Amino acid sequence: SQQGEEDPQALSIQEGENATMNCSYKTSINNLQWYRQNSGRGLVHLILIRSNEREKHSGRLRVTLDTSKKSSSLLITASRAADTASYFCAPGGYQKVTFGTGTKLQVIP
Amino acid sequence: NAGVTQTPKFRVLKTGQSMTLLCAQDMNHEYMYWYRQDPGMGLRLIHYSVGEGTTAKGEVPDGYNVSRLKKQNFLLGLESAAPSQTSVYFCASSSRLAGLNEQFFGPGTRLTVL
């Protein structure tokens, strides 16, 4: 299964600090995506990294991918209270992706 | 553009009743998906479709049926609801272009089966 496993399951930080979440997966992938879910809402796509990329940036987000270790990390810099949400990685193929159980991030003002 | 919409937003069923959840997207996406999310868990794929008239099973298809008669709509049916199907159901769609599968999600349907 391509299913991602996020680590840690929960993370609590102070506003302004950086938050790092990790994802491991088991099989080869075409790309890996990260999504955010605010409580009670649908998932929102954050960033996608292709299997031939090692690092990608988008605003305060930085994603790395190590295909040899089958792992990825999501770094959120200078966190804000509005970043409080669950974050899911989604290792992907061409037609579908699978989601892990997510990292629950709490940013304390 | 409305993106992905789901109908209804909430529903309470009794065991054995049937219902259909409707997902609609206006982005001309080829791929559509139905997921369920249980408390404290990630999303699990129920069924998906890679094009009009085609459907395929996901991780947890038992007890559900789907149809994709029009490209913009993807219906999820529960023929005989069970309490184990109490969950939040999300629909998503993505474009076949570039083969990257970035998914756009609807707001979810909260279903309770008594």
Tab-separated table of N, CA and C in Angstrom, chain B:
chain	number	residue	atom	x	y	z
B	1	ASN	N	-16.772	29.717	-9.876
B	1	ASN	CA	-16.865	28.251	-9.823
B	1	ASN	C	-17.187	27.782	-8.415
B	2	ALA	N	-18.068	26.803	-8.310
B	2	ALA	CA	-18.432	26.288	-6.989
B	2	ALA	C	-17.424	25.259	-6.507
B	3	GLY	N	-16.646	24.668	-7.418
B	3	GLY	CA	-15.689	23.637	-7.035
B	3	GLY	C	-16.408	22.308	-6.881
B	4	VAL	N	-16.246	21.688	-5.711
B	4	VAL	CA	-16.889	20.411	-5.421
B	4	VAL	C	-17.983	20.646	-4.381
B	5	THR	N	-19.180	20.252	-4.690
B	5	THR	CA	-20.282	20.394	-3.749
B	5	THR	C	-20.847	19.032	-3.400
B	6	GLN	N	-21.383	18.920	-2.197
B	6	GLN	CA	-21.960	17.657	-1.728
B	6	GLN	C	-23.350	17.919	-1.167
B	7	THR	N	-24.235	16.985	-1.448
B	7	THR	CA	-25.608	17.067	-0.960
B	7	THR	C	-26.017	15.721	-0.396
B	8	PRO	N	-26.622	15.612	0.786
B	8	PRO	CA	-26.865	16.712	1.728
B	8	PRO	C	-25.644	16.980	2.594
B	9	LYS	N	-25.727	17.929	3.492
B	9	LYS	CA	-24.641	18.206	4.437
B	9	LYS	C	-24.753	17.334	5.683
B	10	PHE	N	-25.957	17.019	6.080
B	10	PHE	CA	-26.203	16.181	7.255
B	10	PHE	C	-27.349	15.225	6.936
B	11	ARG	N	-27.287	14.048	7.549
B	11	ARG	CA	-28.397	13.113	7.371
B	11	ARG	C	-28.375	12.117	8.519
B	12	VAL	N	-29.563	11.788	9.015
B	12	VAL	CA	-29.724	10.747	10.021
B	12	VAL	C	-30.599	9.659	9.420
B	13	LEU	N	-30.109	8.441	9.462
B	13	LEU	CA	-30.847	7.300	8.927
B	13	LEU	C	-31.098	6.284	10.025
B	14	LYS	N	-32.113	5.469	9.823
B	14	LYS	CA	-32.309	4.307	10.687
B	14	LYS	C	-31.673	3.104	10.001
B	15	THR	N	-31.249	2.145	10.794
B	15	THR	CA	-30.660	0.922	10.250
B	15	THR	C	-31.594	0.305	9.212
B	16	GLY	N	-31.022	-0.032	8.069
B	16	GLY	CA	-31.792	-0.649	7.006
B	16	GLY	C	-32.310	0.317	5.955
B	17	GLN	N	-32.314	1.605	6.259
B	17	GLN	CA	-32.768	2.580	5.268
B	17	GLN	C	-31.701	2.764	4.195
B	18	SER	N	-32.147	3.333	3.084
B	18	SER	CA	-31.213	3.585	1.995
B	18	SER	C	-31.135	5.078	1.733
B	19	MET	N	-30.040	5.476	1.117
B	19	MET	CA	-29.910	6.866	0.722
B	19	MET	C	-28.824	7.010	-0.338
B	20	THR	N	-28.848	8.153	-0.993
B	20	THR	CA	-27.840	8.467	-1.998
B	20	THR	C	-27.224	9.808	-1.683
B	21	LEU	N	-25.900	9.839	-1.700
B	21	LEU	CA	-25.162	11.087	-1.539
B	21	LEU	C	-24.734	11.551	-2.928
B	22	LEU	N	-24.900	12.846	-3.155
B	22	LEU	CA	-24.562	13.401	-4.456
B	22	LEU	C	-23.322	14.271	-4.363
B	23	CYS	N	-22.406	14.063	-5.290
B	23	CYS	CA	-21.230	14.913	-5.427
B	23	CYS	C	-21.244	15.522	-6.816
B	24	ALA	N	-21.006	16.820	-6.876
B	24	ALA	CA	-20.962	17.501	-8.165
B	24	ALA	C	-19.723	18.380	-8.222
B	25	GLN	N	-19.081	18.402	-9.401
B	25	GLN	CA	-17.918	19.269	-9.594
B	25	GLN	C	-18.048	19.995	-10.927
B	26	ASP	N	-17.573	21.238	-10.931
B	26	ASP	CA	-17.709	22.056	-12.133
B	26	ASP	C	-16.358	22.401	-12.739
B	27	MET	N	-15.352	21.564	-12.468
B	27	MET	CA	-14.003	21.823	-12.955
B	27	MET	C	-13.627	20.919	-14.138
B	28	ASN	N	-14.591	20.183	-14.631
B	28	ASN	CA	-14.367	19.291	-15.773
B	28	ASN	C	-13.309	18.222	-15.471
B	29	HIS	N	-13.261	17.812	-14.212
B	29	HIS	CA	-12.286	16.800	-13.824
B	29	HIS	C	-12.718	15.411	-14.268
B	30	GLU	N	-11.730	14.598	-14.639
B	30	GLU	CA	-12.024	13.235	-15.055
B	30	GLU	C	-12.191	12.305	-13.845
B	31	TYR	N	-11.389	12.530	-12.812
B	31	TYR	CA	-11.362	11.608	-11.686
B	31	TYR	C	-12.239	12.119	-10.548
B	32	MET	N	-12.966	11.215	-9.951
B	32	MET	CA	-13.760	11.549	-8.771
B	32	MET	C	-13.652	10.431	-7.758
B	33	TYR	N	-13.813	10.808	-6.468
B	33	TYR	CA	-13.543	9.879	-5.363
B	33	TYR	C	-14.577	10.059	-4.253
B	34	TRP	N	-14.850	8.950	-3.570
B	34	TRP	CA	-15.598	8.998	-2.332
B	34	TRP	C	-14.738	8.413	-1.218
B	35	TYR	N	-14.621	9.189	-0.132
B	35	TYR	CA	-13.884	8.763	1.055
B	35	TYR	C	-14.828	8.791	2.257
B	36	ARG	N	-14.446	8.040	3.275
B	36	ARG	CA	-15.076	8.190	4.571
B	36	ARG	C	-13.991	8.494	5.598
B	37	GLN	N	-14.379	9.288	6.590
B	37	GLN	CA	-13.440	9.633	7.653
B	37	GLN	C	-14.115	9.393	8.990
B	38	ASP	N	-13.525	8.514	9.763
B	38	ASP	CA	-14.020	8.202	11.094
B	38	ASP	C	-13.186	8.970	12.121
B	39	PRO	N	-13.742	9.193	13.312
B	39	PRO	CA	-13.050	10.017	14.314
B	39	PRO	C	-11.609	9.602	14.543
B	40	GLY	N	-10.711	10.573	14.488
B	40	GLY	CA	-9.309	10.316	14.762
B	40	GLY	C	-8.588	9.542	13.684
B	41	MET	N	-9.233	9.381	12.538
B	41	MET	CA	-8.606	8.586	11.486
B	41	MET	C	-8.447	9.402	10.220
B	42	GLY	N	-7.667	8.910	9.355
B	42	GLY	CA	-7.518	9.545	8.055
B	42	GLY	C	-8.663	9.171	7.147
B	43	LEU	N	-8.522	9.541	5.905
B	43	LEU	CA	-9.558	9.224	4.929
B	43	LEU	C	-9.310	7.853	4.326
B	44	ARG	N	-10.377	7.108	4.175
B	44	ARG	CA	-10.291	5.808	3.515
B	44	ARG	C	-11.118	5.837	2.240
B	45	LEU	N	-10.525	5.358	1.181
B	45	LEU	CA	-11.168	5.422	-0.121
B	45	LEU	C	-12.236	4.344	-0.245
B	46	ILE	N	-13.439	4.754	-0.620
B	46	ILE	CA	-14.549	3.810	-0.758
B	46	ILE	C	-14.629	3.309	-2.201
B	47	HIS	N	-14.877	4.225	-3.113
B	47	HIS	CA	-14.904	3.945	-4.550
B	47	HIS	C	-14.350	5.158	-5.275
B	48	TYR	N	-13.929	4.938	-6.497
B	48	TYR	CA	-13.497	6.066	-7.295
B	48	TYR	C	-13.845	5.831	-8.765
B	49	SER	N	-13.697	6.883	-9.533
B	49	SER	CA	-14.037	6.818	-10.951
B	49	SER	C	-13.000	7.592	-11.758
B	50	VAL	N	-12.538	6.989	-12.825
B	50	VAL	CA	-11.548	7.661	-13.670
B	50	VAL	C	-12.183	8.244	-14.919
B	51	GLY	N	-13.482	8.144	-15.025
B	51	GLY	CA	-14.158	8.734	-16.162
B	51	GLY	C	-15.631	8.402	-16.149
B	52	GLU	N	-16.377	9.128	-16.957
B	52	GLU	CA	-17.812	8.902	-17.056
B	52	GLU	C	-18.087	7.441	-17.413
B	53	GLY	N	-18.985	6.838	-16.652
B	53	GLY	CA	-19.376	5.459	-16.921
B	53	GLY	C	-18.463	4.404	-16.338
B	54	THR	N	-17.396	4.810	-15.662
B	54	THR	CA	-16.469	3.834	-15.064
B	54	THR	C	-16.357	4.057	-13.572
B	55	THR	N	-16.283	2.969	-12.809
B	55	THR	CA	-16.066	3.045	-11.375
B	55	THR	C	-15.149	1.919	-10.949
B	56	ALA	N	-14.525	2.086	-9.791
B	56	ALA	CA	-13.624	1.066	-9.271
B	56	ALA	C	-13.691	1.066	-7.754
B	57	LYS	N	-13.363	-0.078	-7.164
B	57	LYS	CA	-13.402	-0.204	-5.710
B	57	LYS	C	-12.152	0.374	-5.085
B	58	GLY	N	-12.348	0.956	-3.910
B	58	GLY	CA	-11.231	1.434	-3.129
B	58	GLY	C	-10.920	0.479	-1.994
B	59	GLU	N	-10.510	1.048	-0.850
B	59	GLU	CA	-10.117	0.220	0.294
B	59	GLU	C	-11.299	-0.401	1.018
B	60	VAL	N	-12.411	0.343	1.111
B	60	VAL	CA	-13.540	-0.088	1.940
B	60	VAL	C	-14.856	-0.006	1.160
B	61	PRO	N	-15.035	-0.797	0.114
B	61	PRO	CA	-16.198	-0.653	-0.756
B	61	PRO	C	-17.475	-1.350	-0.274
B	62	ASP	N	-17.339	-2.283	0.680
B	62	ASP	CA	-18.490	-3.100	1.058
B	62	ASP	C	-19.606	-2.262	1.660
B	63	GLY	N	-20.828	-2.518	1.181
B	63	GLY	CA	-21.996	-1.802	1.683
B	63	GLY	C	-22.318	-0.536	0.926
B	64	TYR	N	-21.495	-0.219	-0.092
B	64	TYR	CA	-21.687	0.998	-0.876
B	64	TYR	C	-21.740	0.668	-2.363
B	65	ASN	N	-22.503	1.474	-3.095
B	65	ASN	CA	-22.438	1.397	-4.544
B	65	ASN	C	-22.312	2.812	-5.095
B	66	VAL	N	-21.784	2.919	-6.300
B	66	VAL	CA	-21.569	4.232	-6.893
B	66	VAL	C	-21.997	4.219	-8.353
B	67	SER	N	-22.236	5.410	-8.853
B	67	SER	CA	-22.509	5.550	-10.284
B	67	SER	C	-21.976	6.885	-10.773
B	68	ARG	N	-21.499	6.861	-12.009
B	68	ARG	CA	-20.961	8.077	-12.640
B	68	ARG	C	-21.570	8.161	-14.049
B	69	LEU	N	-22.812	8.567	-14.092
B	69	LEU	CA	-23.525	8.644	-15.365
B	69	LEU	C	-23.163	9.910	-16.128
B	70	LYS	N	-22.815	10.965	-15.392
B	70	LYS	CA	-22.383	12.211	-16.014
B	70	LYS	C	-21.007	12.568	-15.474
B	71	LYS	N	-20.203	13.199	-16.284
B	71	LYS	CA	-18.839	13.506	-15.884
B	71	LYS	C	-18.793	14.354	-14.618
B	72	GLN	N	-19.750	15.238	-14.447
B	72	GLN	CA	-19.681	16.162	-13.323
B	72	GLN	C	-20.272	15.607	-12.032
B	73	ASN	N	-20.923	14.453	-12.093
B	73	ASN	CA	-21.590	13.929	-10.902
B	73	ASN	C	-21.075	12.547	-10.520
B	74	PHE	N	-20.997	12.306	-9.225
B	74	PHE	CA	-20.585	10.995	-8.714
B	74	PHE	C	-21.481	10.696	-7.522
B	75	LEU	N	-22.278	9.637	-7.636
B	75	LEU	CA	-23.257	9.308	-6.607
B	75	LEU	C	-22.765	8.144	-5.761
B	76	LEU	N	-22.983	8.266	-4.463
B	76	LEU	CA	-22.654	7.187	-3.532
B	76	LEU	C	-23.950	6.702	-2.899
B	77	GLY	N	-24.213	5.404	-3.019
B	77	GLY	CA	-25.439	4.846	-2.484
B	77	GLY	C	-25.185	3.891	-1.337
B	78	LEU	N	-26.083	3.968	-0.348
B	78	LEU	CA	-26.103	2.997	0.728
B	78	LEU	C	-27.437	2.282	0.601
B	79	GLU	N	-27.409	1.010	0.289
B	79	GLU	CA	-28.659	0.281	0.057
B	79	GLU	C	-29.367	-0.083	1.347
B	80	SER	N	-28.598	-0.461	2.356
B	80	SER	CA	-29.174	-0.859	3.639
B	80	SER	C	-28.221	-0.384	4.724
B	81	ALA	N	-28.469	0.816	5.227
B	81	ALA	CA	-27.517	1.454	6.120
B	81	ALA	C	-27.333	0.678	7.420
B	82	ALA	N	-26.093	0.692	7.912
B	82	ALA	CA	-25.743	0.043	9.174
B	82	ALA	C	-25.046	1.065	10.070
B	83	PRO	N	-25.131	0.886	11.389
B	83	PRO	CA	-24.466	1.829	12.306
B	83	PRO	C	-22.983	1.997	12.012
B	84	SER	N	-22.338	0.951	11.485
B	84	SER	CA	-20.910	1.050	11.162
B	84	SER	C	-20.635	2.033	10.029
B	85	GLN	N	-21.666	2.463	9.336
B	85	GLN	CA	-21.498	3.432	8.263
B	85	GLN	C	-21.673	4.877	8.738
B	86	THR	N	-21.868	5.033	10.023
B	86	THR	CA	-21.847	6.374	10.607
B	86	THR	C	-20.461	6.953	10.406
B	87	SER	N	-20.395	8.094	9.737
B	87	SER	CA	-19.093	8.647	9.371
B	87	SER	C	-19.304	10.008	8.716
B	88	VAL	N	-18.195	10.641	8.393
B	88	VAL	CA	-18.239	11.829	7.540
B	88	VAL	C	-17.736	11.408	6.162
B	89	TYR	N	-18.503	11.712	5.153
B	89	TYR	CA	-18.179	11.298	3.796
B	89	TYR	C	-17.702	12.508	2.991
B	90	PHE	N	-16.558	12.327	2.365
B	90	PHE	CA	-15.998	13.384	1.534
B	90	PHE	C	-15.904	12.915	0.095
B	91	CYS	N	-16.245	13.816	-0.774
B	91	CYS	CA	-16.056	13.614	-2.202
B	91	CYS	C	-14.885	14.472	-2.652
B	92	ALA	N	-14.163	14.013	-3.650
B	92	ALA	CA	-13.056	14.782	-4.198
B	92	ALA	C	-12.987	14.554	-5.696
B	93	SER	N	-12.339	15.482	-6.369
B	93	SER	CA	-12.134	15.312	-7.802
B	93	SER	C	-10.731	15.763	-8.161
B	94	SER	N	-10.233	15.261	-9.266
B	94	SER	CA	-8.924	15.699	-9.742
B	94	SER	C	-8.865	15.570	-11.253
B	95	SER	N	-7.909	16.282	-11.811
B	95	SER	CA	-7.748	16.289	-13.254
B	95	SER	C	-6.780	15.198	-13.690
B	96	ARG	N	-7.038	14.626	-14.830
B	96	ARG	CA	-6.156	13.610	-15.372
B	96	ARG	C	-4.905	14.237	-15.970
B	97	LEU	N	-4.960	15.509	-16.274
B	97	LEU	CA	-3.832	16.167	-16.921
B	97	LEU	C	-2.611	16.134	-16.022
B	98	ALA	N	-1.485	15.901	-16.583
B	98	ALA	CA	-0.192	15.876	-15.891
B	98	ALA	C	-0.058	14.679	-14.949
B	99	GLY	N	-1.097	13.928	-14.775
B	99	GLY	CA	-1.018	12.716	-13.971
B	99	GLY	C	-0.600	12.945	-12.532
B	100	LEU	N	-0.903	14.105	-11.983
B	100	LEU	CA	-0.396	14.421	-10.649
B	100	LEU	C	-1.434	14.269	-9.556
B	101	ASN	N	-2.692	14.262	-9.928
B	101	ASN	CA	-3.730	13.871	-8.986
B	101	ASN	C	-3.900	14.787	-7.781
B	102	GLU	N	-3.721	16.080	-7.940
B	102	GLU	CA	-4.067	17.003	-6.858
B	102	GLU	C	-5.572	16.973	-6.708
B	103	GLN	N	-6.026	16.709	-5.499
B	103	GLN	CA	-7.453	16.508	-5.295
B	103	GLN	C	-8.108	17.721	-4.660
B	104	PHE	N	-9.324	17.988	-5.112
B	104	PHE	CA	-10.139	19.078	-4.584
B	104	PHE	C	-11.312	18.444	-3.845
B	105	PHE	N	-11.506	18.851	-2.621
B	105	PHE	CA	-12.488	18.210	-1.764
B	105	PHE	C	-13.749	19.033	-1.587
B	106	GLY	N	-14.848	18.306	-1.409
B	106	GLY	CA	-16.090	18.929	-1.003
B	106	GLY	C	-16.112	19.138	0.502
B	107	PRO	N	-17.164	19.772	1.028
B	107	PRO	CA	-17.228	20.104	2.453
B	107	PRO	C	-17.615	18.933	3.348
B	108	GLY	N	-18.060	17.842	2.760
B	108	GLY	CA	-18.385	16.668	3.568
B	108	GLY	C	-19.876	16.521	3.847
B	109	THR	N	-20.269	15.268	4.071
B	109	THR	CA	-21.631	14.929	4.507
B	109	THR	C	-21.504	14.137	5.795
B	110	ARG	N	-22.151	14.634	6.829
B	110	ARG	CA	-22.103	13.933	8.118
B	110	ARG	C	-23.308	13.019	8.210
B	111	LEU	N	-23.049	11.717	8.225
B	111	LEU	CA	-24.115	10.720	8.250
B	111	LEU	C	-24.113	9.976	9.569
B	112	THR	N	-25.273	9.898	10.174
B	112	THR	CA	-25.459	9.113	11.390
B	112	THR	C	-26.488	8.034	11.114
B	113	VAL	N	-26.129	6.796	11.439
B	113	VAL	CA	-27.052	5.677	11.278
B	113	VAL	C	-27.401	5.137	12.664
B	114	LEU	N	-28.684	5.205	12.977
B	114	LEU	CA	-29.123	4.786	14.314
B	114	LEU	C	-29.543	3.324	14.333
